[in-house]
PDB file of C-alpha atoms in Angstrom:
ATOM      1  CA  MET B   1      -3.050 -24.626 -22.285  1.00  0.00           C
ATOM      2  CA  LYS B   2      -5.919 -24.960 -19.825  1.00  0.00           C
ATOM      3  CA  ASP B   3      -7.367 -21.947 -18.013  1.00  0.00           C
ATOM      4  CA  LEU B   4      -6.372 -21.282 -14.433  1.00  0.00           C
ATOM      5  CA  THR B   5      -8.856 -22.221 -11.750  1.00  0.00           C
ATOM      6  CA  VAL B   6      -9.312 -21.201  -8.137  1.00  0.00           C
ATOM      7  CA  TYR B   7      -9.180 -23.829  -5.387  1.00  0.00           C
ATOM      8  CA  TYR B   8      -9.902 -23.240  -1.698  1.00  0.00           C
ATOM      9  CA  CYS B   9      -9.368 -25.101   1.540  1.00  0.00           C
ATOM     10  CA  PRO B  10     -12.718 -25.949   3.145  1.00  0.00           C
ATOM     11  CA  GLU B  11     -11.106 -25.758   6.598  1.00  0.00           C
ATOM     12  CA  CYS B  12      -9.097 -22.506   6.667  1.00  0.00           C
ATOM     13  CA  GLY B  13     -10.352 -20.691   3.549  1.00  0.00           C
ATOM     14  CA  ARG B  14      -6.923 -20.331   1.950  1.00  0.00           C
ATOM     15  CA  TYR B  15      -7.224 -20.206  -1.823  1.00  0.00           C
ATOM     16  CA  THR B  16      -4.812 -20.670  -4.687  1.00  0.00           C
ATOM     17  CA  PHE B  17      -4.722 -20.449  -8.468  1.00  0.00           C
ATOM     18  CA  SER B  18      -3.689 -23.461 -10.462  1.00  0.00           C
ATOM     19  CA  GLN B  19      -4.215 -25.473 -13.590  1.00  0.00           C
ATOM     20  CA  PRO B  20      -7.150 -27.869 -13.079  1.00  0.00           C
ATOM     21  CA  SER B  21      -5.877 -30.682 -10.883  1.00  0.00           C
ATOM     22  CA  GLU B  22      -7.191 -33.661  -8.968  1.00  0.00           C
ATOM     23  CA  ASN B  23      -4.783 -33.390  -6.044  1.00  0.00           C
ATOM     24  CA  MET B  24      -4.604 -29.820  -4.733  1.00  0.00           C
ATOM     25  CA  VAL B  25      -3.632 -29.863  -1.048  1.00  0.00           C
ATOM     26  CA  CYS B  26      -3.767 -26.966   1.415  1.00  0.00           C
ATOM     27  CA  PRO B  27      -0.220 -26.192   2.611  1.00  0.00           C
ATOM     28  CA  ILE B  28      -1.570 -25.180   6.049  1.00  0.00           C
ATOM     29  CA  CYS B  29      -4.228 -27.794   6.829  1.00  0.00           C
ATOM     30  CA  ASN B  30      -2.886 -30.570   4.611  1.00  0.00           C
ATOM     31  CA  LEU B  31      -6.458 -31.207   3.379  1.00  0.00           C
ATOM     32  CA  SER B  32      -7.666 -31.571  -0.184  1.00  0.00           C
ATOM     33  CA  MET B  33      -8.620 -28.247  -1.697  1.00  0.00           C
ATOM     34  CA  VAL B  34     -11.955 -27.803  -3.479  1.00  0.00           C
ATOM     35  CA  LEU B  35     -12.559 -26.224  -6.881  1.00  0.00           C
ATOM     36  CA  LEU B  36     -14.162 -22.799  -6.413  1.00  0.00           C
ATOM     37  CA  THR B  37     -14.392 -21.244  -9.890  1.00  0.00           C
ATOM     38  CA  ARG B  38     -12.440 -20.235 -12.960  1.00  0.00           C
ATOM     39  CA  TYR B  39      -9.690 -17.662 -12.428  1.00  0.00           C
ATOM     40  CA  SER B  40     -11.206 -15.177 -14.905  1.00  0.00           C
ATOM     41  CA  ASP B  41     -14.612 -15.353 -13.190  1.00  0.00           C
ATOM     42  CA  PHE B  42     -13.008 -14.954  -9.763  1.00  0.00           C
ATOM     43  CA  PHE B  43     -11.119 -11.795 -10.693  1.00  0.00           C
ATOM     44  CA  ALA B  44     -14.132 -10.282 -12.400  1.00  0.00           C
ATOM     45  CA  LEU B  45     -15.636 -10.060  -8.883  1.00  0.00           C
ATOM     46  CA  THR B  46     -14.941  -7.293  -6.375  1.00  0.00           C
ATOM     47  CA  LYS B  47     -13.019  -8.170  -3.220  1.00  0.00           C
ATOM     48  CA  GLU B  48     -16.263  -8.290  -1.231  1.00  0.00           C
ATOM     49  CA  GLU B  49     -17.927 -10.558  -3.819  1.00  0.00           C
ATOM     50  CA  ARG B  50     -14.887 -12.884  -3.764  1.00  0.00           C
ATOM     51  CA  ASP B  51     -15.017 -13.068   0.029  1.00  0.00           C
ATOM     52  CA  ARG B  52     -18.764 -13.743  -0.055  1.00  0.00           C
ATOM     53  CA  LEU B  53     -18.354 -16.501  -2.658  1.00  0.00           C
ATOM     54  CA  LEU B  54     -15.595 -18.135  -0.634  1.00  0.00           C
ATOM     55  CA  LEU B  55     -17.555 -17.963   2.638  1.00  0.00           C
ATOM     56  CA  GLN B  56     -20.764 -19.240   1.034  1.00  0.00           C
ATOM     57  CA  ASN B  57     -18.920 -22.245  -0.372  1.00  0.00           C
ATOM     58  CA  MET B  58     -17.155 -22.931   2.917  1.00  0.00           C
ATOM     59  CA  ILE B  59     -20.402 -22.791   4.911  1.00  0.00           C
ATOM     60  CA  ALA B  60     -22.284 -24.870   2.336  1.00  0.00           C
ATOM     61  CA  GLY B  61     -19.601 -27.543   2.507  1.00  0.00           C
ATOM     62  CA  ASN B  62     -19.308 -27.512   6.301  1.00  0.00           C
ATOM     63  CA  PRO B  63     -22.162 -25.828   8.229  1.00  0.00           C
ATOM     64  CA  SER B  64     -20.292 -26.198  11.530  1.00  0.00           C
ATOM     65  CA  ILE B  65     -17.902 -23.461  10.376  1.00  0.00           C
ATOM     66  CA  SER B  66     -20.518 -20.791  10.999  1.00  0.00           C
ATOM     67  CA  SER B  67     -21.175 -22.041  14.539  1.00  0.00           C
ATOM     68  CA  ARG B  68     -17.418 -22.288  15.228  1.00  0.00           C
ATOM     69  CA  PHE B  69     -16.972 -18.756  13.952  1.00  0.00           C
ATOM     70  CA  LEU B  70     -19.817 -17.480  16.136  1.00  0.00           C
ATOM     71  CA  ASP B  71     -18.330 -19.280  19.150  1.00  0.00           C
ATOM     72  CA  TYR B  72     -15.011 -17.607  18.464  1.00  0.00           C
ATOM     73  CA  MET B  73     -16.685 -14.194  18.164  1.00  0.00           C
ATOM     74  CA  ARG B  74     -18.474 -14.704  21.497  1.00  0.00           C
ATOM     75  CA  THR B  75     -15.261 -15.629  23.305  1.00  0.00           C
ATOM     76  CA  CYS B  76     -13.311 -12.666  21.961  1.00  0.00           C
ATOM     77  CA  SER B  77     -13.673  -9.144  23.200  1.00  0.00           C
ATOM     78  CA  ALA B  78     -15.302  -6.801  20.708  1.00  0.00           C
ATOM     79  CA  SER B  79     -12.048  -5.057  19.905  1.00  0.00           C
ATOM     80  CA  LYS B  80     -10.214  -8.308  19.190  1.00  0.00           C
ATOM     81  CA  ALA B  81     -13.050  -9.576  17.007  1.00  0.00           C
ATOM     82  CA  ASP B  82     -13.247  -6.310  15.079  1.00  0.00           C
ATOM     83  CA  ALA B  83      -9.513  -5.992  14.469  1.00  0.00           C
ATOM     84  CA  PRO B  84      -7.477  -9.178  14.594  1.00  0.00           C
ATOM     85  CA  GLN B  85      -3.797  -8.259  14.772  1.00  0.00           C
ATOM     86  CA  ASP B  86      -1.215  -9.829  12.551  1.00  0.00           C
ATOM     87  CA  PRO B  87       2.393  -9.151  13.630  1.00  0.00           C
ATOM     88  CA  TYR B  88       3.466  -8.797  10.000  1.00  0.00           C
ATOM     89  CA  LEU B  89       0.675  -6.269   9.403  1.00  0.00           C
ATOM     90  CA  HIS B  90       1.805  -4.301  12.460  1.00  0.00           C
ATOM     91  CA  LYS B  91       5.394  -4.323  11.146  1.00  0.00           C
ATOM     92  CA  LEU B  92       4.227  -3.064   7.730  1.00  0.00           C
ATOM     93  CA  GLU B  93       2.163  -0.306   9.340  1.00  0.00           C
ATOM     94  CA  SER B  94       5.202   0.788  11.374  1.00  0.00           C
ATOM     95  CA  GLU B  95       7.425   0.804   8.297  1.00  0.00           C
ATOM     96  CA  ASN B  96       4.778   2.738   6.370  1.00  0.00           C
ATOM     97  CA  LYS B  97       4.563   5.353   9.126  1.00  0.00           C
ATOM     98  CA  GLU B  98       8.360   5.700   9.168  1.00  0.00           C
ATOM     99  CA  LEU B  99       8.457   6.075   5.378  1.00  0.00           C
ATOM    100  CA  ASN B 100       5.711   8.708   5.475  1.00  0.00           C
ATOM    101  CA  ASN B 101       7.659  10.626   8.133  1.00  0.00           C
ATOM    102  CA  THR B 102      10.763  10.452   5.943  1.00  0.00           C
ATOM    103  CA  ILE B 103       8.813  11.737   2.940  1.00  0.00           C
ATOM    104  CA  GLN B 104       7.433  14.628   5.004  1.00  0.00           C
ATOM    105  CA  TRP B 105      10.948  15.487   6.211  1.00  0.00           C
ATOM    106  CA  MET B 106      12.292  15.349   2.636  1.00  0.00           C
ATOM    107  CA  HIS B 107       9.456  17.564   1.392  1.00  0.00           C
ATOM    108  CA  LYS B 108      10.108  20.092   4.164  1.00  0.00           C
ATOM    109  CA  THR B 109      13.867  20.046   3.493  1.00  0.00           C
ATOM    110  CA  ILE B 110      13.430  20.495  -0.254  1.00  0.00           C
ATOM    111  CA  TRP B 111      10.983  23.351   0.312  1.00  0.00           C
ATOM    112  CA  GLU B 112      13.424  25.091   2.688  1.00  0.00           C
ATOM    113  CA  LEU B 113      16.277  24.658   0.201  1.00  0.00           C
ATOM    114  CA  LEU B 114      14.148  26.086  -2.614  1.00  0.00           C
ATOM    115  CA  GLN B 115      13.283  29.103  -0.456  1.00  0.00           C
ATOM    116  CA  LYS B 116      16.966  29.632   0.419  1.00  0.00           C
ATOM    117  CA  ASN B 117      17.886  29.279  -3.257  1.00  0.00           C
ATOM    118  CA  LYS B 118      15.324  31.929  -4.229  1.00  0.00           C
ATOM    119  CA  ALA B 119      16.604  34.262  -1.525  1.00  0.00           C
ATOM    120  CA  LEU B 120      20.186  33.792  -2.703  1.00  0.00           C
ATOM    121  CA  GLU B 121      19.193  34.389  -6.332  1.00  0.00           C
ATOM    122  CA  PHE B 122      17.403  37.586  -5.314  1.00  0.00           C
ATOM    123  CA  GLU B 123      20.417  38.700  -3.261  1.00  0.00           C
ATOM    124  CA  LEU B 124      22.787  37.953  -6.163  1.00  0.00           C
ATOM    125  CA  GLU B 125      20.621  39.869  -8.625  1.00  0.00           C
ATOM    126  CA  ASN B 126      20.531  42.877  -6.302  1.00  0.00           C
ATOM    127  CA  HIS B 127      24.278  42.664  -5.758  1.00  0.00           C
ATOM    128  CA  LEU B 128      24.966  42.469  -9.508  1.00  0.00           C
ATOM    129  CA  LEU B 129      22.573  45.321 -10.225  1.00  0.00           C
ATOM    130  CA  SER B 130      24.167  47.531  -7.584  1.00  0.00           C
ATOM    131  CA  HIS B 131      27.673  46.780  -8.895  1.00  0.00           C
ATOM    132  CA  HIS B 132      26.549  47.280 -12.490  1.00  0.00           C
ATOM    133  CA  SER B 133      24.955  50.623 -11.698  1.00  0.00           C
ATOM    134  CA  GLN B 134      28.061  51.657  -9.696  1.00  0.00           C
ATOM    135  CA  ASP B 135      30.315  50.721 -12.607  1.00  0.00           C
ATOM    136  CA  HIS B 136      28.011  52.551 -14.987  1.00  0.00           C
ATOM    137  CA  PHE B 137      28.010  55.604 -12.698  1.00  0.00           C
ATOM    138  CA  GLU B 138      31.829  55.612 -12.494  1.00  0.00           C
ATOM    139  CA  SER B 139      32.163  55.217 -16.261  1.00  0.00           C
ATOM    140  CA  ASP B 140      29.849  58.203 -16.706  1.00  0.00           C
ATOM    141  CA  ARG B 141      32.067  60.296 -14.390  1.00  0.00           C
ATOM    142  CA  ILE B 142      35.228  59.444 -16.294  1.00  0.00           C
ATOM    143  CA  ILE B 143      33.867  60.711 -19.538  1.00  0.00           C
TER     144      ILE B 143
END
């Protein structure tokens, strides 16, 4: 079995892992994908190193990408350029916030129930002790 390799699209930067192949095609751009590196070498890199490797290869293969990117950055406001919004990302962030709120509510509820349970245990112990000492007192009087 051959090792996996990493291919990337020189147009959009999408990458994929595959057995070595002559005809890898980008599903977005419908262009031939280019061999980037071996899978094991790629995952030995940090995320930043992977991004740098991908960008370096894209720019080396098509220098106009850097000028197109700079043009895009100039036309966008600073906030849009700094934080491009993906609707799916926004949905995930909303779901994450809702889940965190639920976890906080559950933690608070469990804590309150534990406190009530302790108070009830304490009350029960006191009640049993008072009844036990009353019974003991009455048994002492009978004798």
